[in-house]
mmCIF file of C-alpha atoms and ligand atoms in Angstrom:
data_model
loop_
_atom_site.group_PDB
_atom_site.id
_atom_site.type_symbol
_atom_site.label_atom_id
_atom_site.label_comp_id
_atom_site.label_asym_id
_atom_site.label_seq_id
_atom_site.Cartn_x
_atom_site.Cartn_y
_atom_site.Cartn_z
ATOM 1 C CA MET C 197 -10.847 11.143 -7.389
ATOM 2 C CA GLU C 198 -7.763 10.489 -6.084
ATOM 3 C CA ARG C 199 -5.730 7.483 -6.507
ATOM 4 C CA THR C 200 -3.053 5.770 -4.198
ATOM 5 C CA PHE C 201 -0.932 2.922 -4.150
ATOM 6 C CA VAL C 202 -1.229 0.061 -1.709
ATOM 7 C CA MET C 203 0.807 -2.924 -0.863
ATOM 8 C CA VAL C 204 0.240 -5.835 1.468
ATOM 9 C CA LYS C 205 4.083 -6.402 2.256
ATOM 10 C CA PRO C 206 5.583 -10.186 2.436
ATOM 11 C CA ASP C 207 4.831 -10.333 6.253
ATOM 12 C CA GLY C 208 1.256 -9.396 5.712
ATOM 13 C CA VAL C 209 0.754 -12.235 2.932
ATOM 14 C CA GLN C 210 2.533 -14.727 4.935
ATOM 15 C CA ARG C 211 0.499 -13.840 8.127
ATOM 16 C CA ALA C 212 -2.567 -14.074 5.988
ATOM 17 C CA LEU C 213 -3.833 -10.486 6.256
ATOM 18 C CA ILE C 214 -4.574 -10.036 2.668
ATOM 19 C CA GLY C 215 -8.246 -10.345 3.177
ATOM 20 C CA ASN C 216 -8.564 -8.203 6.366
ATOM 21 C CA ILE C 217 -6.463 -5.408 4.791
ATOM 22 C CA VAL C 218 -8.636 -5.403 1.465
ATOM 23 C CA SER C 219 -11.778 -5.448 3.675
ATOM 24 C CA ARG C 220 -10.851 -2.476 5.630
ATOM 25 C CA LEU C 221 -10.283 -0.279 2.480
ATOM 26 C CA GLU C 222 -13.266 -1.575 0.642
ATOM 27 C CA ARG C 223 -15.674 -1.127 3.670
ATOM 28 C CA LYS C 224 -14.270 2.500 3.851
ATOM 29 C CA GLY C 225 -15.564 3.211 0.291
ATOM 30 C CA LEU C 226 -12.403 3.119 -1.512
ATOM 31 C CA LYS C 227 -12.650 1.281 -5.078
ATOM 32 C CA VAL C 228 -9.797 -1.184 -5.936
ATOM 33 C CA ILE C 229 -8.961 -0.667 -9.558
ATOM 34 C CA ALA C 230 -5.931 -3.037 -9.634
ATOM 35 C CA MET C 231 -4.568 -5.816 -7.774
ATOM 36 C CA LYS C 232 -1.809 -8.404 -8.397
ATOM 37 C CA ILE C 233 0.171 -10.792 -6.115
ATOM 38 C CA TYR C 234 3.897 -9.868 -7.279
ATOM 39 C CA ARG C 235 7.320 -11.022 -5.906
ATOM 40 C CA ILE C 236 8.746 -7.682 -6.335
ATOM 41 C CA PRO C 237 12.278 -7.793 -8.049
ATOM 42 C CA ARG C 238 15.221 -6.096 -6.104
ATOM 43 C CA ASP C 239 15.745 -3.347 -9.041
ATOM 44 C CA ILE C 240 11.960 -2.125 -8.669
ATOM 45 C CA ALA C 241 12.486 -2.441 -4.852
ATOM 46 C CA GLU C 242 15.435 -0.302 -5.095
ATOM 47 C CA ARG C 243 13.705 2.231 -7.150
ATOM 48 C CA PHE C 244 10.562 2.130 -4.973
ATOM 49 C CA TYR C 245 12.530 2.953 -1.886
ATOM 50 C CA ALA C 246 15.164 5.296 -3.577
ATOM 51 C CA GLU C 247 14.255 7.927 -0.992
ATOM 52 C CA HIS C 248 15.583 5.751 1.823
ATOM 53 C CA LYS C 249 18.931 4.743 0.192
ATOM 54 C CA GLY C 250 21.720 5.494 2.702
ATOM 55 C CA LYS C 251 19.634 5.053 5.914
ATOM 56 C CA GLN C 252 20.541 2.305 8.341
ATOM 57 C CA PHE C 253 17.468 0.337 7.731
ATOM 58 C CA TYR C 254 17.889 0.319 3.773
ATOM 59 C CA ASP C 255 19.459 -2.824 3.049
ATOM 60 C CA GLY C 256 17.063 -4.777 5.435
ATOM 61 C CA LEU C 257 14.279 -2.867 3.991
ATOM 62 C CA ILE C 258 15.046 -3.934 0.307
ATOM 63 C CA ASN C 259 15.590 -7.824 1.745
ATOM 64 C CA TYR C 260 12.389 -7.603 3.399
ATOM 65 C CA ILE C 261 10.161 -6.315 0.515
ATOM 66 C CA THR C 262 11.581 -8.833 -1.841
ATOM 67 C CA SER C 263 11.494 -11.664 0.597
ATOM 68 C CA GLY C 264 8.392 -13.052 -0.564
ATOM 69 C CA PRO C 265 5.349 -12.182 -2.666
ATOM 70 C CA ALA C 266 3.628 -8.889 -1.971
ATOM 71 C CA VAL C 267 -0.037 -7.874 -3.021
ATOM 72 C CA CYS C 268 0.173 -4.347 -4.898
ATOM 73 C CA MET C 269 -3.214 -2.380 -5.478
ATOM 74 C CA VAL C 270 -4.397 0.928 -6.565
ATOM 75 C CA TRP C 271 -7.215 2.278 -4.416
ATOM 76 C CA GLU C 272 -9.293 5.165 -5.714
ATOM 77 C CA GLY C 273 -11.603 7.434 -3.941
ATOM 78 C CA HIS C 274 -12.029 10.900 -2.128
ATOM 79 C CA GLU C 275 -8.996 11.558 -0.762
ATOM 80 C CA ALA C 276 -7.579 8.206 -1.098
ATOM 81 C CA VAL C 277 -3.827 9.059 -0.070
ATOM 82 C CA SER C 278 -4.759 10.422 3.399
ATOM 83 C CA VAL C 279 -7.510 8.006 3.976
ATOM 84 C CA VAL C 280 -5.183 5.101 3.226
ATOM 85 C CA ARG C 281 -2.530 6.525 5.725
ATOM 86 C CA ALA C 282 -4.834 6.918 8.495
ATOM 87 C CA ILE C 283 -6.272 3.393 8.143
ATOM 88 C CA MET C 284 -2.519 2.159 8.012
ATOM 89 C CA GLY C 285 -1.496 3.870 11.166
ATOM 90 C CA LYS C 286 2.064 5.019 11.898
ATOM 91 C CA THR C 287 5.245 3.581 10.500
ATOM 92 C CA ASN C 288 6.318 2.202 13.650
ATOM 93 C CA PRO C 289 3.739 -0.390 14.725
ATOM 94 C CA ALA C 290 4.384 0.074 18.283
ATOM 95 C CA GLU C 291 3.293 3.611 18.279
ATOM 96 C CA ALA C 292 0.522 3.193 15.811
ATOM 97 C CA GLN C 293 -3.077 3.319 17.247
ATOM 98 C CA PRO C 294 -5.249 0.347 17.873
ATOM 99 C CA GLY C 295 -7.677 0.050 15.198
ATOM 100 C CA THR C 296 -5.156 0.906 12.439
ATOM 101 C CA VAL C 297 -3.503 -2.046 10.188
ATOM 102 C CA ARG C 298 -0.214 -1.545 11.854
ATOM 103 C CA GLY C 299 -1.718 -0.942 15.476
ATOM 104 C CA ASP C 300 -3.744 -4.076 15.249
ATOM 105 C CA PHE C 301 -1.372 -6.513 13.310
ATOM 106 C CA ALA C 302 2.267 -5.399 13.649
ATOM 107 C CA LEU C 303 4.928 -4.885 16.204
ATOM 108 C CA HIS C 304 8.097 -3.569 14.491
ATOM 109 C CA PRO C 305 8.814 -1.055 11.976
ATOM 110 C CA GLY C 306 10.847 -3.742 10.054
ATOM 111 C CA ARG C 307 7.541 -5.688 9.512
ATOM 112 C CA ASN C 308 4.990 -3.179 9.257
ATOM 113 C CA ALA C 309 2.648 -5.290 7.047
ATOM 114 C CA ILE C 310 1.213 -2.463 4.685
ATOM 115 C CA HIS C 311 2.425 0.288 2.561
ATOM 116 C CA GLY C 312 0.458 3.397 1.541
ATOM 117 C CA SER C 313 1.715 6.409 -1.036
ATOM 118 C CA ASP C 314 2.406 9.486 1.231
ATOM 119 C CA SER C 315 1.349 12.036 -1.337
ATOM 120 C CA GLN C 316 -0.346 12.164 -4.793
ATOM 121 C CA ALA C 317 3.085 12.462 -6.310
ATOM 122 C CA SER C 318 4.414 9.316 -4.809
ATOM 123 C CA ALA C 319 1.033 7.688 -5.643
ATOM 124 C CA LYS C 320 1.664 8.533 -9.301
ATOM 125 C CA ARG C 321 5.383 7.446 -9.270
ATOM 126 C CA GLU C 322 4.713 3.994 -7.195
ATOM 127 C CA ILE C 323 1.570 3.279 -9.561
ATOM 128 C CA ASN C 324 3.563 3.895 -12.651
ATOM 129 C CA LEU C 325 6.339 1.579 -11.381
ATOM 130 C CA LEU C 326 4.203 -1.367 -10.449
ATOM 131 C CA PHE C 327 1.381 -1.286 -12.989
ATOM 132 C CA ASN C 328 0.927 -0.678 -16.587
ATOM 133 C CA ASP C 329 -1.819 1.745 -17.642
ATOM 134 C CA TYR C 330 -3.950 -1.186 -19.036
ATOM 135 C CA GLU C 331 -3.908 -2.886 -15.585
ATOM 136 C CA LEU C 332 -5.849 0.158 -14.145
ATOM 137 C CA ILE C 333 -9.576 -0.906 -14.582
ATOM 138 C CA ASP C 334 -12.330 1.795 -14.976
ATOM 139 C CA TYR C 335 -15.704 0.756 -13.420
ATOM 140 C CA ARG C 336 -18.439 2.332 -11.261
ATOM 141 C CA ARG C 337 -19.318 0.935 -7.836
ATOM 142 C CA ILE C 338 -23.296 0.631 -7.582
ATOM 143 C CA ASP C 339 -22.944 2.378 -4.212
ATOM 144 C CA ALA C 340 -20.857 5.093 -5.642
ATOM 145 C CA GLU C 341 -23.814 7.906 -5.004
ATOM 146 C CA TRP C 342 -24.090 6.732 -1.318
ATOM 147 C CA LEU C 343 -20.333 7.353 -0.433
ATOM 148 C CA VAL C 344 -19.861 10.745 -1.840
ATOM 149 C CA GLU C 345 -22.358 13.655 -1.823
HETATM 150 P P1 IDP Y 263 5.965 4.753 5.786
HETATM 151 O O1 IDP Y 263 5.922 3.399 5.098
HETATM 152 O O2 IDP Y 263 5.034 4.728 6.818
HETATM 153 O O3 IDP Y 263 5.737 5.772 4.666
HETATM 154 P P2 IDP Y 263 8.634 5.390 5.770
HETATM 155 O O4 IDP Y 263 9.268 6.320 6.485
HETATM 156 O O5 IDP Y 263 8.503 5.874 4.303
HETATM 157 O O6 IDP Y 263 7.388 4.860 6.309
HETATM 158 O O7 IDP Y 263 9.596 4.205 5.769
HETATM 159 C C1 IDP Y 263 9.321 3.129 4.482
HETATM 160 C C2 IDP Y 263 9.686 1.614 4.984
HETATM 161 O O8 IDP Y 263 10.537 1.489 5.582
HETATM 162 C C3 IDP Y 263 8.611 1.305 6.202
HETATM 163 O O9 IDP Y 263 7.242 1.160 6.063
HETATM 164 C C4 IDP Y 263 9.421 0.245 7.188
HETATM 165 O O10 IDP Y 263 8.948 -0.959 6.383
HETATM 166 C C5 IDP Y 263 10.942 0.845 6.673
HETATM 167 N N1 IDP Y 263 11.348 1.277 8.064
HETATM 168 C C6 IDP Y 263 11.359 2.731 8.361
HETATM 169 N N2 IDP Y 263 12.030 3.015 9.546
HETATM 170 C C7 IDP Y 263 12.354 1.850 9.826
HETATM 171 C C8 IDP Y 263 13.033 1.628 11.079
HETATM 172 O O11 IDP Y 263 13.441 2.289 11.709
HETATM 173 N N3 IDP Y 263 13.544 0.175 10.929
HETATM 174 C C9 IDP Y 263 13.332 -0.495 10.247
HETATM 175 N N4 IDP Y 263 12.346 -0.332 8.986
HETATM 176 C C10 IDP Y 263 12.039 0.885 9.037
HETATM 177 MG MG1 MG Y 264 6.718 6.169 2.912
#
């Protein structure tokens, strides 16, 4: 089973989208194994988005992601990384398909409501950056055998 790191970004929290976003992942069949509301400190944000350092939107991105509380989560399931990316929609919400989180709720790439890891390697790195091992909870959902053959 794959794991991915998901965040409801500060705009998503302020716009009361936590429940809607969690609900979309939950009903898809993914299992939440960690969740916390967290105001990400600047040093963690800089490590989180290190790949974007030097880009024109980088300073704005760090200010955005540290501007208020976010909801940080780990979700687990079959092909969790790509499944969450599909549910999120494109980075630029103006191009994101209706039916995706960004397509339904966001307008601008600088306020795009949700983060999801882009690969299993990114997921591992991001989970380790935001969570301790003991915060990842091992349990079985009662519908597990109805979700995967
Ligand atoms: P992703 O979140 O879809 O993986 P990335 O290219 O990894 O997109 O960019 C990380 C984040 O940086 C985006 O989610 C968005 O918040 C921000 N970002 C990316 N491109 C732009 C831009 O052109 N203007 C403003 N913010 C941007
Ligand atoms: Mg990315």
